[in-house]
Amino acid sequence: MADMELVIVGAGGRMGQTLVAAIDAMDGAVVSGAIERPGSDAIGQDIGLLAGVGSNGVLVTDDAKLALQGAEGIVDFTVPAASCAFAEIAAAAGIVHVIGTTGCTEDDDAKIKSFADKATIVKSGNMSLGVNLLAILVEQAAKALDAGDFDIEVLEMHHKRKVDAPSGTALLLGEAAAKGRDIDLSENSVRSRDGITGAREDGTIGFATLRGGSVIGEHSVIFAGDGERIELSHIAQDRSLFAKGAIKAALWARNKPHGYYSMRDVLGI
Protein backbone atom coordinates (compact mmCIF):
# COMPACT_ATOMS: atom_id res chain seq x y z
CA MET A 1 0.00 0.00 0.00
CA ALA A 2 1.26 3.47 -0.84
CA ASP A 3 2.27 5.82 1.95
CA MET A 4 -0.58 7.74 3.55
CA GLU A 5 -0.51 11.39 2.45
CA LEU A 6 -0.89 13.67 5.45
CA VAL A 7 -1.30 17.43 5.77
CA ILE A 8 0.16 19.13 8.84
CA VAL A 9 -1.78 22.09 10.20
CA GLY A 10 0.29 24.64 12.12
CA ALA A 11 3.30 23.19 10.35
CA GLY A 12 5.66 26.06 11.16
CA GLY A 13 5.28 25.76 14.93
CA ARG A 14 7.26 23.55 17.29
CA MET A 15 4.72 20.75 17.26
CA GLY A 16 4.17 21.05 13.52
CA GLN A 17 7.87 20.68 12.84
CA THR A 18 8.04 17.76 15.29
CA LEU A 19 5.23 16.05 13.36
CA VAL A 20 7.08 16.52 10.08
CA ALA A 21 10.23 14.99 11.60
CA ALA A 22 8.23 12.08 13.06
CA ILE A 23 6.66 11.30 9.68
CA ASP A 24 10.09 11.42 8.05
CA ALA A 25 11.35 8.82 10.53
CA MET A 26 8.36 6.47 10.28
CA ASP A 27 7.21 4.07 7.59
CA GLY A 28 3.77 4.30 6.05
CA ALA A 29 3.18 8.05 5.84
CA VAL A 30 4.44 11.08 3.96
CA VAL A 31 3.91 14.83 4.32
CA SER A 32 1.91 15.98 1.32
CA GLY A 33 0.89 19.42 2.57
CA ALA A 34 1.79 22.00 5.21
CA ILE A 35 -0.56 24.76 6.37
CA GLU A 36 0.10 27.89 8.41
CA ARG A 37 -1.97 30.94 9.33
CA PRO A 38 -1.88 33.91 6.94
CA GLY A 39 1.12 36.12 7.59
CA SER A 40 3.28 33.40 9.12
CA ASP A 41 7.01 33.65 8.42
CA ALA A 42 6.93 29.95 7.49
CA ILE A 43 4.78 30.48 4.37
CA GLY A 44 6.70 29.68 1.20
CA GLN A 45 9.40 27.72 3.02
CA ASP A 46 10.16 24.05 2.38
CA ILE A 47 8.68 22.28 5.41
CA GLY A 48 11.33 19.55 5.31
CA LEU A 49 14.12 22.11 5.59
CA LEU A 50 12.21 24.01 8.27
CA ALA A 51 11.85 20.81 10.31
CA GLY A 52 15.50 19.89 9.83
CA VAL A 53 14.95 16.68 7.87
CA GLY A 54 16.03 17.87 4.43
CA SER A 55 14.08 19.23 1.51
CA ASN A 56 10.89 17.36 0.64
CA GLY A 57 9.51 19.86 -1.86
CA VAL A 58 6.41 20.64 0.24
CA LEU A 59 6.02 24.38 0.67
CA VAL A 60 4.12 25.85 3.58
CA THR A 61 0.93 27.61 2.47
CA ASP A 62 -2.10 29.34 3.95
CA ASP A 63 -4.29 27.89 1.19
CA ALA A 64 -5.99 24.85 2.75
CA LYS A 65 -7.64 23.83 -0.52
CA LEU A 66 -4.25 23.72 -2.27
CA ALA A 67 -2.56 21.82 0.56
CA LEU A 68 -5.30 19.21 0.80
CA GLN A 69 -5.27 18.14 -2.84
CA GLY A 70 -4.98 14.34 -2.82
CA ALA A 71 -4.51 14.17 0.95
CA GLU A 72 -5.84 11.28 3.02
CA GLY A 73 -5.62 12.94 6.41
CA ILE A 74 -5.03 16.07 8.47
CA VAL A 75 -2.91 16.12 11.62
CA ASP A 76 -3.85 19.04 13.81
CA PHE A 77 -2.24 20.35 17.03
CA THR A 78 -3.46 23.94 16.82
CA VAL A 79 -6.15 25.93 18.65
CA PRO A 80 -9.84 25.09 19.15
CA ALA A 81 -11.19 27.51 16.53
CA ALA A 82 -8.82 26.13 13.88
CA SER A 83 -9.59 22.52 14.80
CA CYS A 84 -13.32 23.17 14.46
CA ALA A 85 -12.74 24.73 11.05
CA PHE A 86 -10.57 21.85 9.86
CA ALA A 87 -13.08 19.31 11.17
CA GLU A 88 -15.54 20.75 8.68
CA ILE A 89 -12.90 20.69 5.93
CA ALA A 90 -12.00 17.06 6.71
CA ALA A 91 -15.69 16.11 6.63
CA ALA A 92 -16.17 17.77 3.25
CA ALA A 93 -13.24 15.75 1.91
CA GLY A 94 -14.26 12.57 3.75
CA ILE A 95 -10.77 12.04 5.16
CA VAL A 96 -9.03 11.34 8.47
CA HIS A 97 -8.67 14.13 11.02
CA VAL A 98 -6.30 13.55 13.96
CA ILE A 99 -6.72 16.22 16.64
CA GLY A 100 -4.26 16.79 19.48
CA THR A 101 -5.53 20.30 20.18
CA THR A 102 -6.29 21.09 23.82
CA GLY A 103 -8.39 23.80 25.42
CA CYS A 104 -11.59 22.86 23.57
CA THR A 105 -14.87 23.81 25.22
CA GLU A 106 -17.91 21.54 25.33
CA ASP A 107 -19.29 23.51 22.38
CA ASP A 108 -16.05 23.00 20.44
CA ASP A 109 -16.14 19.26 21.09
CA ALA A 110 -19.80 19.08 20.08
CA LYS A 111 -19.05 20.88 16.83
CA ILE A 112 -16.13 18.57 16.04
CA LYS A 113 -18.19 15.48 16.84
CA SER A 114 -20.96 16.72 14.53
CA PHE A 115 -18.69 16.02 11.55
CA ALA A 116 -17.89 12.44 12.57
CA ASP A 117 -20.48 10.99 10.20
CA LYS A 118 -18.44 12.26 7.25
CA ALA A 119 -14.87 12.03 8.53
CA THR A 120 -12.77 9.64 10.60
CA ILE A 121 -11.85 11.71 13.65
CA VAL A 122 -9.34 10.70 16.32
CA LYS A 123 -9.19 13.23 19.15
CA SER A 124 -7.32 13.00 22.43
CA GLY A 125 -5.95 15.31 25.10
CA ASN A 126 -2.75 13.31 24.82
CA MET A 127 -1.49 11.03 22.07
CA SER A 128 1.16 9.10 24.04
CA LEU A 129 0.90 5.43 24.96
CA GLY A 130 2.17 6.14 28.48
CA VAL A 131 -0.47 8.74 29.31
CA ASN A 132 -3.31 6.61 28.00
CA LEU A 133 -2.08 3.66 30.06
CA LEU A 134 -1.88 6.01 33.03
CA ALA A 135 -5.50 7.03 32.48
CA ILE A 136 -6.57 3.39 32.71
CA LEU A 137 -4.62 2.95 35.97
CA VAL A 138 -6.18 6.13 37.36
CA GLU A 139 -9.67 4.89 36.51
CA GLN A 140 -8.99 1.55 38.18
CA ALA A 141 -7.51 3.18 41.29
CA ALA A 142 -10.40 5.65 41.58
CA LYS A 143 -12.85 2.76 41.39
CA ALA A 144 -10.99 0.75 44.02
CA LEU A 145 -10.34 3.54 46.54
CA ASP A 146 -13.43 4.82 48.37
CA ALA A 147 -14.17 8.54 47.95
CA GLY A 148 -14.62 8.92 51.67
CA ASP A 149 -11.14 7.56 52.35
CA PHE A 150 -9.06 8.93 49.45
CA ASP A 151 -9.03 12.43 47.96
CA ILE A 152 -7.97 12.87 44.33
CA GLU A 153 -5.71 15.68 43.14
CA VAL A 154 -4.37 16.12 39.60
CA LEU A 155 -1.09 18.03 39.40
CA GLU A 156 0.42 19.18 36.10
CA MET A 157 3.30 21.34 34.89
CA HIS A 158 4.06 22.66 31.40
CA HIS A 159 6.28 25.23 29.72
CA LYS A 160 5.54 28.90 30.21
CA ARG A 161 4.09 29.37 26.71
CA LYS A 162 1.18 26.96 27.16
CA VAL A 163 -2.04 28.95 26.96
CA ASP A 164 -4.70 26.58 28.37
CA ALA A 165 -5.14 25.31 31.90
CA PRO A 166 -5.68 22.72 33.17
CA SER A 167 -3.92 20.89 30.37
CA GLY A 168 -5.80 18.55 28.08
CA THR A 169 -3.91 15.66 29.66
CA ALA A 170 -4.86 16.75 33.17
CA LEU A 171 -8.51 16.84 32.11
CA LEU A 172 -8.16 13.44 30.44
CA LEU A 173 -6.83 12.05 33.73
CA GLY A 174 -9.53 13.84 35.69
CA GLU A 175 -12.17 12.31 33.44
CA ALA A 176 -10.62 8.87 34.02
CA ALA A 177 -10.81 9.40 37.80
CA ALA A 178 -14.40 10.62 37.53
CA LYS A 179 -15.32 7.58 35.45
CA GLY A 180 -13.79 5.31 38.08
CA ARG A 181 -15.87 7.06 40.75
CA ASP A 182 -18.96 7.10 38.49
CA ILE A 183 -19.39 10.87 38.85
CA ASP A 184 -19.57 13.85 36.49
CA LEU A 185 -16.23 15.67 36.44
CA SER A 186 -17.79 19.01 35.53
CA GLU A 187 -19.89 18.89 38.70
CA ASN A 188 -17.14 17.63 41.00
CA SER A 189 -13.91 19.36 39.96
CA VAL A 190 -12.09 22.10 41.86
CA ARG A 191 -9.96 24.17 39.49
CA SER A 192 -8.54 26.77 41.90
CA ARG A 193 -8.18 27.56 45.58
CA ASP A 194 -7.55 30.98 47.05
CA GLY A 195 -8.23 32.57 50.40
CA ILE A 196 -10.35 30.94 53.10
CA THR A 197 -11.73 28.02 51.13
CA GLY A 198 -12.97 25.87 53.99
CA ALA A 199 -12.32 22.16 54.32
CA ARG A 200 -11.96 20.02 51.25
CA GLU A 201 -15.27 18.51 50.14
CA ASP A 202 -15.29 14.71 49.97
CA GLY A 203 -15.57 13.25 46.50
CA THR A 204 -14.22 16.24 44.59
CA ILE A 205 -11.32 16.06 42.14
CA GLY A 206 -8.82 18.89 42.48
CA PHE A 207 -6.54 20.36 39.83
CA ALA A 208 -3.27 22.20 40.37
CA THR A 209 -1.53 23.91 37.46
CA LEU A 210 2.13 24.91 37.26
CA ARG A 211 3.76 26.82 34.38
CA GLY A 212 7.40 27.64 33.79
CA GLY A 213 10.54 27.18 31.75
CA SER A 214 10.62 24.59 28.99
CA VAL A 215 8.81 21.69 30.71
CA ILE A 216 7.21 19.52 28.02
CA GLY A 217 4.68 17.88 30.30
CA GLU A 218 4.55 16.36 33.78
CA HIS A 219 1.38 14.90 35.31
CA SER A 220 0.62 13.22 38.60
CA VAL A 221 -2.63 11.93 40.02
CA ILE A 222 -2.51 11.80 43.80
CA PHE A 223 -4.79 9.62 45.90
CA ALA A 224 -4.40 11.01 49.41
CA GLY A 225 -5.72 9.01 52.35
CA ASP A 226 -5.19 9.08 56.10
CA GLY A 227 -1.62 7.94 56.71
CA GLU A 228 -0.84 7.03 53.10
CA ARG A 229 -0.64 8.52 49.65
CA ILE A 230 -0.59 6.88 46.22
CA GLU A 231 0.85 8.79 43.27
CA LEU A 232 0.58 7.79 39.61
CA SER A 233 2.78 9.88 37.32
CA HIS A 234 3.96 10.45 33.78
CA ILE A 235 6.84 12.62 32.60
CA ALA A 236 7.19 13.57 28.93
CA GLN A 237 10.82 14.22 28.05
CA ASP A 238 10.43 14.72 24.30
CA ARG A 239 7.38 16.06 22.43
CA SER A 240 8.14 13.61 19.62
CA LEU A 241 6.26 10.97 21.60
CA PHE A 242 3.03 12.94 20.99
CA ALA A 243 3.87 13.24 17.30
CA LYS A 244 4.56 9.51 16.97
CA GLY A 245 1.25 8.75 18.66
CA ALA A 246 -0.61 11.08 16.32
CA ILE A 247 0.92 9.50 13.21
CA LYS A 248 0.11 6.06 14.56
CA ALA A 249 -3.46 7.26 15.04
CA ALA A 250 -3.65 8.51 11.45
CA LEU A 251 -2.39 5.21 10.06
CA TRP A 252 -4.82 3.28 12.27
CA ALA A 253 -7.73 5.45 11.12
CA ARG A 254 -6.87 5.20 7.42
CA ASN A 255 -9.27 2.35 6.68
CA LYS A 256 -11.68 2.78 9.58
CA PRO A 257 -15.33 3.80 9.10
CA HIS A 258 -16.22 7.43 9.64
CA GLY A 259 -16.76 8.14 13.31
CA TYR A 260 -15.30 9.68 16.46
CA TYR A 261 -12.46 7.77 18.12
CA SER A 262 -9.99 8.19 20.97
CA MET A 263 -6.42 7.02 21.54
CA ARG A 264 -7.80 4.17 23.59
CA ASP A 265 -9.41 2.92 20.37
CA VAL A 266 -6.14 3.31 18.50
CA LEU A 267 -4.11 1.51 21.14
CA GLY A 268 -6.75 -1.15 21.77
CA ILE A 269 -6.75 -0.56 25.53
XYZ file of C-alpha atoms in Angstrom, residues 17-257:
241
model
C 7.872 20.679 12.842
C 8.044 17.759 15.294
C 5.232 16.047 13.361
C 7.085 16.515 10.079
C 10.234 14.990 11.605
C 8.229 12.084 13.056
C 6.661 11.295 9.675
C 10.089 11.422 8.049
C 11.351 8.825 10.532
C 8.358 6.467 10.282
C 7.213 4.068 7.590
C 3.766 4.297 6.054
C 3.177 8.046 5.844
C 4.438 11.083 3.963
C 3.906 14.827 4.320
C 1.910 15.982 1.321
C 0.894 19.423 2.571
C 1.790 21.999 5.212
C -0.556 24.761 6.365
C 0.102 27.889 8.413
C -1.968 30.937 9.332
C -1.877 33.913 6.942
C 1.116 36.119 7.588
C 3.281 33.397 9.119
C 7.009 33.654 8.419
C 6.933 29.950 7.489
C 4.780 30.479 4.373
C 6.704 29.676 1.203
C 9.396 27.717 3.015
C 10.164 24.053 2.384
C 8.683 22.285 5.414
C 11.328 19.555 5.305
C 14.117 22.113 5.589
C 12.210 24.006 8.271
C 11.846 20.811 10.314
C 15.502 19.890 9.833
C 14.947 16.675 7.871
C 16.035 17.874 4.428
C 14.081 19.230 1.505
C 10.886 17.365 0.643
C 9.511 19.860 -1.864
C 6.412 20.639 0.243
C 6.019 24.381 0.668
C 4.121 25.851 3.583
C 0.931 27.610 2.473
C -2.096 29.341 3.954
C -4.293 27.890 1.195
C -5.991 24.852 2.746
C -7.642 23.826 -0.522
C -4.250 23.715 -2.265
C -2.561 21.817 0.562
C -5.303 19.208 0.800
C -5.274 18.138 -2.838
C -4.985 14.343 -2.823
C -4.511 14.173 0.949
C -5.845 11.280 3.019
C -5.621 12.943 6.408
C -5.031 16.075 8.471
C -2.914 16.124 11.624
C -3.854 19.044 13.810
C -2.244 20.355 17.025
C -3.455 23.940 16.820
C -6.153 25.926 18.650
C -9.841 25.093 19.153
C -11.192 27.514 16.527
C -8.823 26.133 13.884
C -9.587 22.520 14.800
C -13.316 23.175 14.460
C -12.740 24.728 11.047
C -10.570 21.853 9.861
C -13.081 19.309 11.169
C -15.543 20.748 8.680
C -12.903 20.689 5.928
C -12.000 17.056 6.709
C -15.687 16.111 6.631
C -16.167 17.771 3.252
C -13.245 15.748 1.914
C -14.265 12.573 3.751
C -10.770 12.041 5.162
C -9.031 11.335 8.468
C -8.668 14.128 11.017
C -6.299 13.549 13.964
C -6.719 16.220 16.638
C -4.265 16.785 19.484
C -5.531 20.296 20.185
C -6.287 21.088 23.825
C -8.392 23.803 25.421
C -11.591 22.862 23.573
C -14.873 23.805 25.224
C -17.910 21.539 25.328
C -19.292 23.508 22.383
C -16.046 22.999 20.440
C -16.138 19.265 21.091
C -19.796 19.075 20.080
C -19.048 20.877 16.827
C -16.127 18.574 16.038
C -18.193 15.476 16.835
C -20.957 16.718 14.534
C -18.686 16.020 11.553
C -17.888 12.437 12.567
C -20.481 10.989 10.197
C -18.439 12.258 7.247
C -14.869 12.032 8.532
C -12.766 9.638 10.602
C -11.848 11.713 13.649
C -9.343 10.702 16.323
C -9.191 13.233 19.152
C -7.325 13.001 22.431
C -5.951 15.314 25.096
C -2.746 13.306 24.822
C -1.486 11.031 22.066
C 1.158 9.104 24.036
C 0.905 5.429 24.965
C 2.168 6.140 28.481
C -0.470 8.742 29.312
C -3.313 6.608 27.999
C -2.082 3.658 30.065
C -1.875 6.013 33.034
C -5.500 7.030 32.481
C -6.569 3.388 32.714
C -4.624 2.945 35.969
C -6.180 6.134 37.358
C -9.666 4.893 36.509
C -8.991 1.553 38.180
C -7.506 3.183 41.287
C -10.402 5.651 41.584
C -12.853 2.764 41.392
C -10.986 0.747 44.024
C -10.344 3.543 46.538
C -13.426 4.821 48.370
C -14.166 8.538 47.952
C -14.620 8.921 51.673
C -11.136 7.559 52.348
C -9.058 8.933 49.450
C -9.032 12.428 47.963
C -7.967 12.866 44.327
C -5.711 15.682 43.137
C -4.367 16.120 39.598
C -1.088 18.035 39.403
C 0.415 19.179 36.096
C 3.297 21.336 34.894
C 4.061 22.655 31.402
C 6.275 25.231 29.716
C 5.535 28.899 30.211
C 4.085 29.374 26.710
C 1.183 26.958 27.158
C -2.042 28.947 26.955
C -4.695 26.579 28.366
C -5.136 25.314 31.901
C -5.679 22.720 33.171
C -3.920 20.887 30.374
C -5.803 18.548 28.083
C -3.905 15.664 29.658
C -4.861 16.752 33.172
C -8.506 16.842 32.113
C -8.163 13.438 30.440
C -6.827 12.049 33.727
C -9.533 13.835 35.686
C -12.172 12.307 33.436
C -10.622 8.873 34.023
C -10.807 9.403 37.796
C -14.395 10.615 37.527
C -15.320 7.584 35.449
C -13.792 5.314 38.079
C -15.865 7.056 40.751
C -18.964 7.102 38.494
C -19.391 10.871 38.850
C -19.569 13.849 36.489
C -16.232 15.666 36.444
C -17.788 19.006 35.531
C -19.887 18.888 38.695
C -17.140 17.631 40.999
C -13.907 19.360 39.958
C -12.090 22.096 41.858
C -9.956 24.174 39.488
C -8.543 26.770 41.900
C -8.184 27.557 45.583
C -7.549 30.980 47.047
C -8.234 32.569 50.398
C -10.348 30.941 53.099
C -11.728 28.024 51.133
C -12.973 25.866 53.986
C -12.321 22.162 54.319
C -11.965 20.016 51.251
C -15.268 18.511 50.136
C -15.288 14.711 49.974
C -15.569 13.251 46.504
C -14.223 16.238 44.595
C -11.319 16.059 42.144
C -8.821 18.895 42.477
C -6.538 20.360 39.834
C -3.272 22.205 40.374
C -1.532 23.910 37.465
C 2.134 24.912 37.257
C 3.759 26.815 34.380
C 7.401 27.643 33.786
C 10.544 27.181 31.745
C 10.623 24.590 28.992
C 8.813 21.695 30.709
C 7.212 19.520 28.020
C 4.679 17.885 30.302
C 4.547 16.357 33.775
C 1.381 14.904 35.311
C 0.624 13.215 38.605
C -2.631 11.926 40.016
C -2.509 11.800 43.799
C -4.792 9.617 45.902
C -4.397 11.014 49.414
C -5.723 9.008 52.350
C -5.191 9.075 56.097
C -1.619 7.944 56.709
C -0.839 7.032 53.096
C -0.642 8.524 49.648
C -0.595 6.878 46.222
C 0.849 8.788 43.271
C 0.577 7.788 39.612
C 2.779 9.880 37.324
C 3.957 10.447 33.776
C 6.842 12.624 32.602
C 7.190 13.567 28.931
C 10.824 14.225 28.047
C 10.428 14.724 24.299
C 7.376 16.064 22.433
C 8.145 13.611 19.618
C 6.259 10.967 21.601
C 3.033 12.940 20.995
C 3.866 13.236 17.303
C 4.558 9.513 16.966
C 1.254 8.745 18.656
C -0.612 11.081 16.316
C 0.917 9.503 13.206
C 0.107 6.059 14.560
C -3.464 7.263 15.042
C -3.647 8.514 11.449
C -2.389 5.215 10.057
C -4.821 3.283 12.267
C -7.734 5.449 11.119
C -6.871 5.197 7.425
C -9.275 2.349 6.681
C -11.681 2.779 9.576
C -15.332 3.805 9.102
